[in-house]
Amino acid sequence: MSRVLYLAHRIPYPPNKGDKIRSYNTIRHLAQNHEVDLICLADDRRDLKHRKELSALCRKVAVLPLNTFKAKVNGVCSFLKGATISERYFYRRRFQRIFNAWTRETPYDAVICFSSPMAQYLLEDDFIATKGGSMRLVMDFCDVDSEKWVQYAAKHGPLPGMVFRREGMRLLDYERRINRLFDHSIFVSEKEAALFKGRCRDARNISVVPNGVDCDYFHDGASFRASAPRDPTLMFAGAMDYYANVEGVSWFCRAVLPAVSRTLPGTVFNIVGSNPNASVRALAEKDGVNVTGFVEDIRPWYREADLCVIPLRIARGVQNKVLEAMAMGKAVVATPQAVEGIGARDGEHVVVADTAERFAASVSSLMASPEARTTLGRAARLYVEREYTWAGNIRKIRTMVS
């Protein structure tokens, strides 16, 4: 049984947001055939209690709290010194000490880093030069993070835009360095892999491991079905302190929902997800908009929805929120950015709309036809059952660490 050390920038439990869903399921499936140790950060102290759930999967678990205020200060200081914000934001000396101690004590067969800032712990004290050759080094980039900063720059004013563009450039240099040092570099989709290869002409050992969805958990079972809604009901699910989600629902409420409501009076838009920031909470003041905050079980909200909308205009890779909605058998209307890594066909598995006008028209058209929604939802469910199982997708990572 191979021994694997897994480093994550955010505790992989509960699996209720994109990065945590991917890291949790990777660990869950690796643990079936490998001995896994985990070191991770927790930027929400409420998540510290979940160490016991991870201990059921892992031989050893270390969860370290991350003070986000101090992390931001460290990130800014790092940027002013010519490095990236991202690295020092996620750096903890105690994390480094635990990593050093565990790698001295245990002859790991492989180290997996989830998210590029975790690689910095391997760059200290010549670790790769002295010990890296005896173990396989795997970087799960997931998305091309440097490209996200470029997208952020386009959405902000001159000064923050300049900072974000510079961060993107520096982070790309850092990602290129990691790719040269690690044995395997993983991306979540062929498009993300192609983007990285285009940015780094000398990229090597690139693999694609898509996300998955737990189709046994996410299903539109009649025994769980909520009562039929009285009004036309739309839904978006996601962490509501994440900029891309906040920007997306704000745009939808401003540019799309009024047109839908004129066609379908009484339309309800449920924004379901943890930690809604002030701008998201303010959306609840609009007619028909409901902001839930954290929910224990998201499935009843999916079942109550007539239609799921994914209005992301900033997105990379494979969006778990799209896969979950499809697994629930829901008709989905999404922007091109939200589905570009999934491979679903427009009009067959989802409906893709690239402008506010087309988005509103697509929503209104589907809401007027229960048969069309049912047909689209069934095709969506069959598609994710065929293409997006965790067990099948994680098999490739197993071969990298065995």
CSV table of C-alpha atoms in Angstrom, one decimal:
chain,number,residue,atom,x,y,z
A,1,MET,CA,0.0,0.0,0.0
A,2,SER,CA,1.5,3.3,-1.1
A,3,ARG,CA,1.9,6.2,1.3
A,4,VAL,CA,0.6,9.5,0.1
A,5,LEU,CA,1.0,13.0,1.7
A,6,TYR,CA,-1.8,15.3,0.6
A,7,LEU,CA,-1.4,19.1,1.1
A,8,ALA,CA,-4.5,21.3,0.7
A,9,HIS,CA,-5.0,25.1,1.0
A,10,ARG,CA,-8.5,24.5,2.4
A,11,ILE,CA,-9.8,21.7,4.6
A,12,PRO,CA,-11.5,19.2,2.3
A,13,TYR,CA,-14.6,19.0,4.5
A,14,PRO,CA,-17.5,19.5,4.3
A,15,PRO,CA,-17.5,19.0,0.5
A,16,ASN,CA,-19.8,22.0,-0.1
A,17,LYS,CA,-17.8,24.2,-2.5
A,18,GLY,CA,-15.8,23.5,-5.7
A,19,ASP,CA,-12.2,23.1,-4.4
A,20,LYS,CA,-13.4,21.2,-1.3
A,21,ILE,CA,-15.5,18.8,-3.3
A,22,ARG,CA,-12.6,17.9,-5.6
A,23,SER,CA,-10.0,17.5,-2.8
A,24,TYR,CA,-12.4,15.5,-0.6
A,25,ASN,CA,-13.3,13.1,-3.3
A,26,THR,CA,-9.7,12.6,-4.4
A,27,ILE,CA,-8.7,11.7,-0.8
A,28,ARG,CA,-11.8,9.5,-0.4
A,29,HIS,CA,-11.0,7.4,-3.4
A,30,LEU,CA,-7.2,7.3,-2.8
A,31,ALA,CA,-7.8,6.1,0.7
A,32,GLN,CA,-9.4,2.9,-0.6
A,33,ASN,CA,-6.0,1.7,-1.9
A,34,HIS,CA,-3.4,4.0,-0.3
A,35,GLU,CA,-2.4,5.2,3.1
A,36,VAL,CA,-3.1,9.0,3.1
A,37,ASP,CA,-1.8,11.7,5.5
A,38,LEU,CA,-3.3,15.1,5.2
A,39,ILE,CA,-2.1,18.6,6.1
A,40,CYS,CA,-4.5,21.5,5.4
A,41,LEU,CA,-5.6,25.0,6.3
A,42,ALA,CA,-9.0,26.1,7.5
A,43,ASP,CA,-10.0,29.7,6.8
A,44,ASP,CA,-13.3,29.2,8.6
A,45,ARG,CA,-12.8,28.1,12.3
A,46,ARG,CA,-16.2,26.3,12.2
A,47,ASP,CA,-14.5,23.8,9.9
A,48,LEU,CA,-11.9,22.8,12.5
A,49,LYS,CA,-14.5,20.4,14.0
A,50,HIS,CA,-14.5,18.3,10.9
A,51,ARG,CA,-11.1,16.8,11.5
A,52,LYS,CA,-12.8,13.7,12.8
A,53,GLU,CA,-14.5,13.1,9.5
A,54,LEU,CA,-11.2,13.3,7.7
A,55,SER,CA,-9.5,11.1,10.3
A,56,ALA,CA,-11.9,8.3,9.2
A,57,LEU,CA,-10.2,8.4,5.8
A,58,CYS,CA,-6.6,9.4,6.6
A,59,ARG,CA,-3.9,7.9,8.8
A,60,LYS,CA,-2.9,11.3,10.1
A,61,VAL,CA,-4.6,14.7,9.8
A,62,ALA,CA,-3.3,18.2,10.7
A,63,VAL,CA,-5.8,21.0,10.3
A,64,LEU,CA,-4.3,24.5,10.9
A,65,PRO,CA,-6.5,27.7,11.2
A,66,LEU,CA,-5.8,30.4,8.7
A,67,ASN,CA,-6.4,34.0,10.0
A,68,THR,CA,-7.6,35.6,6.8
A,69,PHE,CA,-6.8,39.1,7.9
A,70,LYS,CA,-3.2,38.2,8.6
A,71,ALA,CA,-3.1,36.2,5.4
A,72,LYS,CA,-4.2,39.3,3.4
A,73,VAL,CA,-1.5,41.4,5.1
A,74,ASN,CA,1.1,38.7,4.3
A,75,GLY,CA,-0.1,38.6,0.7
A,76,VAL,CA,0.1,42.3,0.2
A,77,CYS,CA,3.6,42.4,1.8
A,78,SER,CA,4.7,39.6,-0.5
A,79,PHE,CA,3.4,41.4,-3.6
A,80,LEU,CA,5.2,44.6,-2.6
A,81,LYS,CA,8.4,42.6,-2.4
A,82,GLY,CA,8.0,41.3,-5.9
A,83,ALA,CA,6.5,37.9,-5.2
A,84,THR,CA,2.9,36.7,-5.5
A,85,ILE,CA,0.0,37.4,-3.2
A,86,SER,CA,-1.2,33.8,-3.5
A,87,GLU,CA,1.9,32.1,-2.0
A,88,ARG,CA,2.3,34.0,1.2
A,89,TYR,CA,-1.5,34.3,1.7
A,90,PHE,CA,-1.5,30.5,2.3
A,91,TYR,CA,1.9,30.2,4.1
A,92,ARG,CA,2.0,29.1,7.7
A,93,ARG,CA,5.3,28.4,9.5
A,94,ARG,CA,3.6,25.7,11.6
A,95,PHE,CA,2.4,24.0,8.4
A,96,GLN,CA,6.0,24.0,7.2
A,97,ARG,CA,7.2,22.5,10.5
A,98,ILE,CA,4.7,19.7,10.3
A,99,PHE,CA,5.5,19.0,6.7
A,100,ASN,CA,9.2,18.8,7.5
A,101,ALA,CA,8.6,16.5,10.5
A,102,TRP,CA,6.3,14.2,8.7
A,103,THR,CA,8.5,13.8,5.6
A,104,ARG,CA,11.5,13.0,7.9
A,105,GLU,CA,9.5,10.4,9.8
A,106,THR,CA,7.7,8.7,6.9
A,107,PRO,CA,9.1,7.5,3.6
A,108,TYR,CA,6.2,8.7,1.4
A,109,ASP,CA,5.8,7.3,-2.0
A,110,ALA,CA,4.1,10.5,-3.3
A,111,VAL,CA,3.2,14.0,-2.3
A,112,ILE,CA,0.1,15.6,-3.9
A,113,CYS,CA,-0.4,19.4,-3.7
A,114,PHE,CA,-3.9,20.7,-4.3
A,115,SER,CA,-3.7,24.3,-5.5
A,116,SER,CA,-0.4,25.9,-6.6
A,117,PRO,CA,0.4,27.7,-3.3
A,118,MET,CA,0.9,24.4,-1.6
A,119,ALA,CA,4.0,23.7,-3.7
A,120,GLN,CA,5.9,26.4,-1.7
A,121,TYR,CA,6.2,24.0,1.2
A,122,LEU,CA,8.3,21.7,-1.0
A,123,LEU,CA,10.5,24.5,-2.2
A,124,GLU,CA,11.9,25.3,1.2
A,125,ASP,CA,15.3,23.8,2.4
A,126,ASP,CA,16.0,22.2,-0.9
A,127,PHE,CA,13.4,19.5,-0.2
A,128,ILE,CA,12.9,18.6,-3.9
A,129,ALA,CA,16.7,18.3,-4.5
A,130,THR,CA,17.3,16.2,-1.4
A,131,LYS,CA,14.2,14.1,-1.1
A,132,GLY,CA,12.0,14.8,-4.1
A,133,GLY,CA,13.8,12.2,-6.2
A,134,SER,CA,12.6,9.4,-3.9
A,135,MET,CA,8.9,10.2,-4.2
A,136,ARG,CA,6.5,11.2,-6.9
A,137,LEU,CA,5.5,14.9,-6.8
A,138,VAL,CA,2.0,15.6,-8.1
A,139,MET,CA,0.5,19.1,-8.6
A,140,ASP,CA,-3.3,19.3,-9.0
A,141,PHE,CA,-3.5,22.8,-10.4
A,142,CYS,CA,-7.2,22.2,-11.1
A,143,ASP,CA,-7.6,25.5,-13.0
A,144,VAL,CA,-5.0,27.9,-14.4
A,145,ASP,CA,-5.2,30.3,-11.4
A,146,SER,CA,-3.0,32.9,-13.0
A,147,GLU,CA,-5.7,33.3,-15.7
A,148,LYS,CA,-8.3,34.0,-13.0
A,149,TRP,CA,-6.4,37.1,-11.9
A,150,VAL,CA,-6.3,38.3,-15.5
A,151,GLN,CA,-10.1,37.9,-15.6
A,152,TYR,CA,-10.4,39.8,-12.3
A,153,ALA,CA,-8.3,42.6,-13.8
A,154,ALA,CA,-10.8,43.1,-16.6
A,155,LYS,CA,-13.6,43.6,-14.2
A,156,HIS,CA,-12.0,46.2,-12.0
A,157,GLY,CA,-10.7,49.8,-12.2
A,158,PRO,CA,-7.2,50.9,-13.3
A,159,LEU,CA,-5.4,50.5,-10.0
A,160,PRO,CA,-6.8,47.1,-8.8
A,161,GLY,CA,-6.7,46.0,-12.4
A,162,MET,CA,-3.0,46.8,-12.6
A,163,VAL,CA,-2.4,44.8,-9.4
A,164,PHE,CA,-4.4,41.8,-10.6
A,165,ARG,CA,-2.7,41.7,-13.9
A,166,ARG,CA,0.7,41.8,-12.2
A,167,GLU,CA,-0.3,39.0,-9.9
A,168,GLY,CA,-1.4,37.0,-12.9
A,169,MET,CA,2.0,37.4,-14.6
A,170,ARG,CA,3.9,36.5,-11.4
A,171,LEU,CA,1.7,33.6,-10.7
A,172,LEU,CA,2.1,32.2,-14.2
A,173,ASP,CA,5.9,32.3,-13.7
A,174,TYR,CA,5.4,30.4,-10.4
A,175,GLU,CA,3.1,27.9,-12.1
A,176,ARG,CA,5.7,27.4,-14.8
A,177,ARG,CA,8.4,26.7,-12.2
A,178,ILE,CA,6.2,24.1,-10.4
A,179,ASN,CA,5.5,22.3,-13.7
A,180,ARG,CA,9.3,22.0,-14.3
A,181,LEU,CA,9.9,20.6,-10.8
A,182,PHE,CA,7.0,18.2,-10.4
A,183,ASP,CA,6.5,14.8,-12.0
A,184,HIS,CA,2.9,15.4,-12.9
A,185,SER,CA,0.7,18.5,-13.4
A,186,ILE,CA,-3.0,17.9,-13.4
A,187,PHE,CA,-5.8,20.2,-14.8
A,188,VAL,CA,-9.5,19.7,-14.6
A,189,SER,CA,-10.3,19.9,-18.3
A,190,GLU,CA,-8.7,19.7,-21.7
A,191,LYS,CA,-9.3,23.5,-22.2
A,192,GLU,CA,-7.4,24.3,-19.0
A,193,ALA,CA,-4.6,22.0,-20.0
A,194,ALA,CA,-4.5,23.6,-23.5
A,195,LEU,CA,-4.5,27.1,-21.9
A,196,PHE,CA,-1.6,26.3,-19.7
A,197,LYS,CA,0.4,24.7,-22.6
A,198,GLY,CA,-0.3,27.9,-24.6
A,199,ARG,CA,1.0,30.1,-21.8
A,200,CYS,CA,4.0,27.8,-21.0
A,201,ARG,CA,5.4,26.4,-24.3
A,202,ASP,CA,7.8,24.1,-22.4
A,203,ALA,CA,5.1,22.6,-20.2
A,204,ARG,CA,5.7,18.9,-19.5
A,205,ASN,CA,3.9,15.9,-18.0
A,206,ILE,CA,0.4,17.4,-18.3
A,207,SER,CA,-2.6,15.3,-17.4
A,208,VAL,CA,-6.4,16.0,-17.3
A,209,VAL,CA,-8.5,14.7,-14.4
A,210,PRO,CA,-12.1,16.0,-14.6
A,211,ASN,CA,-14.3,16.7,-11.6
A,212,GLY,CA,-17.0,14.3,-10.8
A,213,VAL,CA,-20.4,14.2,-9.1
A,214,ASP,CA,-21.9,11.8,-6.6
A,215,CYS,CA,-24.9,10.7,-8.6
A,216,ASP,CA,-26.1,8.5,-5.7
A,217,TYR,CA,-26.4,11.6,-3.5
A,218,PHE,CA,-27.5,14.1,-6.1
A,219,HIS,CA,-30.6,12.6,-7.6
A,220,ASP,CA,-34.2,13.8,-8.1
A,221,GLY,CA,-35.7,11.0,-5.9
A,222,ALA,CA,-39.4,11.1,-5.4
A,223,SER,CA,-39.0,10.2,-1.7
A,224,PHE,CA,-37.1,13.4,-1.2
A,225,ARG,CA,-39.2,15.7,-3.4
A,226,ALA,CA,-40.3,19.0,-1.9
A,227,SER,CA,-43.8,20.3,-2.4
A,228,ALA,CA,-44.4,21.9,-5.7
A,229,PRO,CA,-43.6,25.7,-5.6
A,230,ARG,CA,-46.5,28.1,-6.0
A,231,ASP,CA,-44.5,30.5,-8.2
A,232,PRO,CA,-42.0,29.9,-11.0
A,233,THR,CA,-38.7,29.2,-9.2
A,234,LEU,CA,-35.1,29.7,-10.3
A,235,MET,CA,-32.0,28.7,-8.4
A,236,PHE,CA,-28.3,29.4,-8.2
A,237,ALA,CA,-26.0,27.5,-5.8
A,238,GLY,CA,-22.5,28.4,-4.7
A,239,ALA,CA,-20.3,29.9,-2.0
A,240,MET,CA,-21.6,33.5,-1.8
A,241,ASP,CA,-18.4,35.1,-0.6
A,242,TYR,CA,-16.5,34.1,-3.8
A,243,TYR,CA,-16.1,37.0,-6.2
A,244,ALA,CA,-17.1,35.1,-9.4
A,245,ASN,CA,-20.4,33.9,-7.8
A,246,VAL,CA,-21.1,37.3,-6.4
A,247,GLU,CA,-20.5,39.0,-9.7
A,248,GLY,CA,-22.6,36.5,-11.5
A,249,VAL,CA,-25.7,36.7,-9.4
A,250,SER,CA,-25.5,40.4,-9.2
A,251,TRP,CA,-25.4,40.6,-13.0
A,252,PHE,CA,-28.3,38.2,-13.2
A,253,CYS,CA,-30.5,40.2,-10.8
A,254,ARG,CA,-29.6,43.4,-12.6
A,255,ALA,CA,-29.7,42.5,-16.3
A,256,VAL,CA,-31.7,39.2,-16.6
A,257,LEU,CA,-34.3,38.8,-13.8
A,258,PRO,CA,-36.3,41.9,-14.6
A,259,ALA,CA,-37.0,40.7,-18.1
A,260,VAL,CA,-37.9,37.2,-16.9
A,261,SER,CA,-40.2,38.7,-14.2
A,262,ARG,CA,-42.1,40.7,-16.9
A,263,THR,CA,-42.8,37.5,-18.8
A,264,LEU,CA,-43.4,35.4,-15.7
A,265,PRO,CA,-44.8,37.6,-12.9
A,266,GLY,CA,-44.1,36.2,-9.4
A,267,THR,CA,-40.8,34.6,-10.4
A,268,VAL,CA,-38.7,33.6,-7.4
A,269,PHE,CA,-34.9,33.5,-7.6
A,270,ASN,CA,-33.3,31.5,-4.8
A,271,ILE,CA,-29.6,32.2,-4.1
A,272,VAL,CA,-28.4,29.2,-2.1
A,273,GLY,CA,-25.0,29.2,-0.5
A,274,SER,CA,-22.9,30.0,2.5
A,275,ASN,CA,-21.4,33.3,3.7
A,276,PRO,CA,-23.3,35.7,1.5
A,277,ASN,CA,-21.5,39.0,1.6
A,278,ALA,CA,-23.1,42.4,2.0
A,279,SER,CA,-23.8,42.9,-1.7
A,280,VAL,CA,-25.5,39.5,-2.0
A,281,ARG,CA,-27.6,40.1,1.1
A,282,ALA,CA,-28.7,43.4,-0.4
A,283,LEU,CA,-30.1,41.5,-3.4
A,284,ALA,CA,-32.7,40.1,-1.1
A,285,GLU,CA,-34.3,43.5,-1.1
A,286,LYS,CA,-35.3,43.0,-4.7
A,287,ASP,CA,-38.8,41.5,-5.4
A,288,GLY,CA,-38.6,37.8,-5.8
A,289,VAL,CA,-35.0,37.4,-4.7
A,290,ASN,CA,-34.3,35.0,-1.7
A,291,VAL,CA,-30.8,34.7,-0.2
A,292,THR,CA,-30.7,31.6,2.0
A,293,GLY,CA,-27.2,31.6,3.5
A,294,PHE,CA,-25.8,28.2,4.5
A,295,VAL,CA,-28.1,25.2,4.2
A,296,GLU,CA,-27.4,21.8,5.7
A,297,ASP,CA,-28.8,19.9,2.6
A,298,ILE,CA,-29.0,21.6,-0.7
A,299,ARG,CA,-31.0,18.9,-2.5
A,300,PRO,CA,-34.5,20.1,-1.4
A,301,TRP,CA,-33.6,23.5,-2.9
A,302,TYR,CA,-32.7,21.8,-6.2
A,303,ARG,CA,-35.9,19.8,-6.1
A,304,GLU,CA,-38.0,22.9,-5.5
A,305,ALA,CA,-36.4,24.7,-8.4
A,306,ASP,CA,-38.1,24.6,-11.9
A,307,LEU,CA,-34.8,25.7,-13.5
A,308,CYS,CA,-31.2,26.2,-12.4
A,309,VAL,CA,-29.3,29.3,-13.7
A,310,ILE,CA,-25.5,29.5,-13.8
A,311,PRO,CA,-24.8,33.2,-14.8
A,312,LEU,CA,-21.0,33.1,-14.2
A,313,ARG,CA,-19.0,35.5,-16.4
A,314,ILE,CA,-15.7,34.7,-14.6
A,315,ALA,CA,-15.1,31.0,-14.5
A,316,ARG,CA,-12.3,28.4,-15.1
A,317,GLY,CA,-12.3,24.7,-15.4
A,318,VAL,CA,-15.3,22.5,-14.5
A,319,GLN,CA,-18.0,24.0,-12.4
A,320,ASN,CA,-19.3,21.5,-9.8
A,321,LYS,CA,-22.5,23.6,-9.4
A,322,VAL,CA,-23.3,22.7,-13.0
A,323,LEU,CA,-22.6,19.0,-12.6
A,324,GLU,CA,-24.7,18.9,-9.4
A,325,ALA,CA,-27.7,20.6,-11.1
A,326,MET,CA,-27.4,18.2,-14.1
A,327,ALA,CA,-27.2,15.2,-11.8
A,328,MET,CA,-30.4,16.4,-10.1
A,329,GLY,CA,-32.1,16.2,-13.5
A,330,LYS,CA,-32.6,19.9,-13.6
A,331,ALA,CA,-32.8,22.0,-16.8
A,332,VAL,CA,-29.8,24.4,-16.7
A,333,VAL,CA,-29.3,27.8,-18.4
A,334,ALA,CA,-25.7,28.9,-18.2
A,335,THR,CA,-23.2,31.3,-19.7
A,336,PRO,CA,-20.5,29.9,-22.0
A,337,GLN,CA,-17.9,30.5,-19.3
A,338,ALA,CA,-19.8,28.3,-16.8
A,339,VAL,CA,-19.9,25.2,-19.1
A,340,GLU,CA,-16.8,25.5,-21.2
A,341,GLY,CA,-14.9,22.8,-19.4
A,342,ILE,CA,-17.8,20.3,-19.2
A,343,GLY,CA,-18.3,19.3,-22.9
A,344,ALA,CA,-22.1,19.4,-22.6
A,345,ARG,CA,-23.9,20.2,-25.8
A,346,ASP,CA,-26.0,23.4,-26.1
A,347,GLY,CA,-29.6,22.5,-26.5
A,348,GLU,CA,-29.1,18.8,-25.7
A,349,HIS,CA,-27.7,18.7,-22.2
A,350,VAL,CA,-27.9,22.4,-21.2
A,351,VAL,CA,-28.9,25.7,-22.7
A,352,VAL,CA,-26.0,28.2,-23.3
A,353,ALA,CA,-26.7,32.0,-23.4
A,354,ASP,CA,-24.0,34.5,-24.0
A,355,THR,CA,-26.0,37.8,-23.5
A,356,ALA,CA,-28.5,39.0,-20.9
A,357,GLU,CA,-31.2,39.1,-23.6
A,358,ARG,CA,-30.6,35.5,-24.7
A,359,PHE,CA,-30.3,34.4,-21.1
A,360,ALA,CA,-33.7,35.9,-20.3
A,361,ALA,CA,-35.3,34.5,-23.4
A,362,SER,CA,-33.9,31.0,-22.7
A,363,VAL,CA,-35.2,31.1,-19.2
A,364,SER,CA,-38.6,32.3,-20.2
A,365,SER,CA,-38.9,29.8,-23.0
A,366,LEU,CA,-38.0,26.8,-20.8
A,367,MET,CA,-40.3,28.0,-18.0
A,368,ALA,CA,-43.1,28.0,-20.5
A,369,SER,CA,-42.5,24.3,-21.4
A,370,PRO,CA,-42.4,21.7,-18.6
A,371,GLU,CA,-41.9,19.1,-21.3
A,372,ALA,CA,-38.7,20.8,-22.6
A,373,ARG,CA,-37.4,21.1,-19.0
A,374,THR,CA,-38.0,17.5,-18.4
A,375,THR,CA,-36.3,16.3,-21.6
A,376,LEU,CA,-33.3,18.6,-21.0
A,377,GLY,CA,-33.0,17.5,-17.4
A,378,ARG,CA,-33.1,13.8,-18.2
A,379,ALA,CA,-30.4,14.2,-20.9
A,380,ALA,CA,-28.3,16.2,-18.4
A,381,ARG,CA,-28.5,13.4,-15.8
A,382,LEU,CA,-27.5,10.7,-18.3
A,383,TYR,CA,-24.6,12.8,-19.5
A,384,VAL,CA,-23.0,13.2,-16.0
A,385,GLU,CA,-23.7,9.5,-15.2
A,386,ARG,CA,-21.6,8.6,-18.3
A,387,GLU,CA,-18.9,11.2,-18.1
A,388,TYR,CA,-18.4,12.5,-14.6
A,389,THR,CA,-18.1,9.7,-12.0
A,390,TRP,CA,-15.4,10.3,-9.3
A,391,ALA,CA,-14.3,6.7,-9.2
A,392,GLY,CA,-13.5,6.7,-12.9
A,393,ASN,CA,-11.8,10.1,-12.9
A,394,ILE,CA,-9.6,9.6,-9.9
A,395,ARG,CA,-8.3,6.4,-11.3
A,396,LYS,CA,-5.7,8.3,-13.2
A,397,ILE,CA,-4.3,9.9,-10.0
A,398,ARG,CA,-4.1,6.5,-8.5
A,399,THR,CA,-1.7,5.4,-11.2
A,400,MET,CA,0.5,8.5,-10.6
A,401,VAL,CA,1.1,7.7,-7.0
A,402,SER,CA,1.3,3.9,-7.1
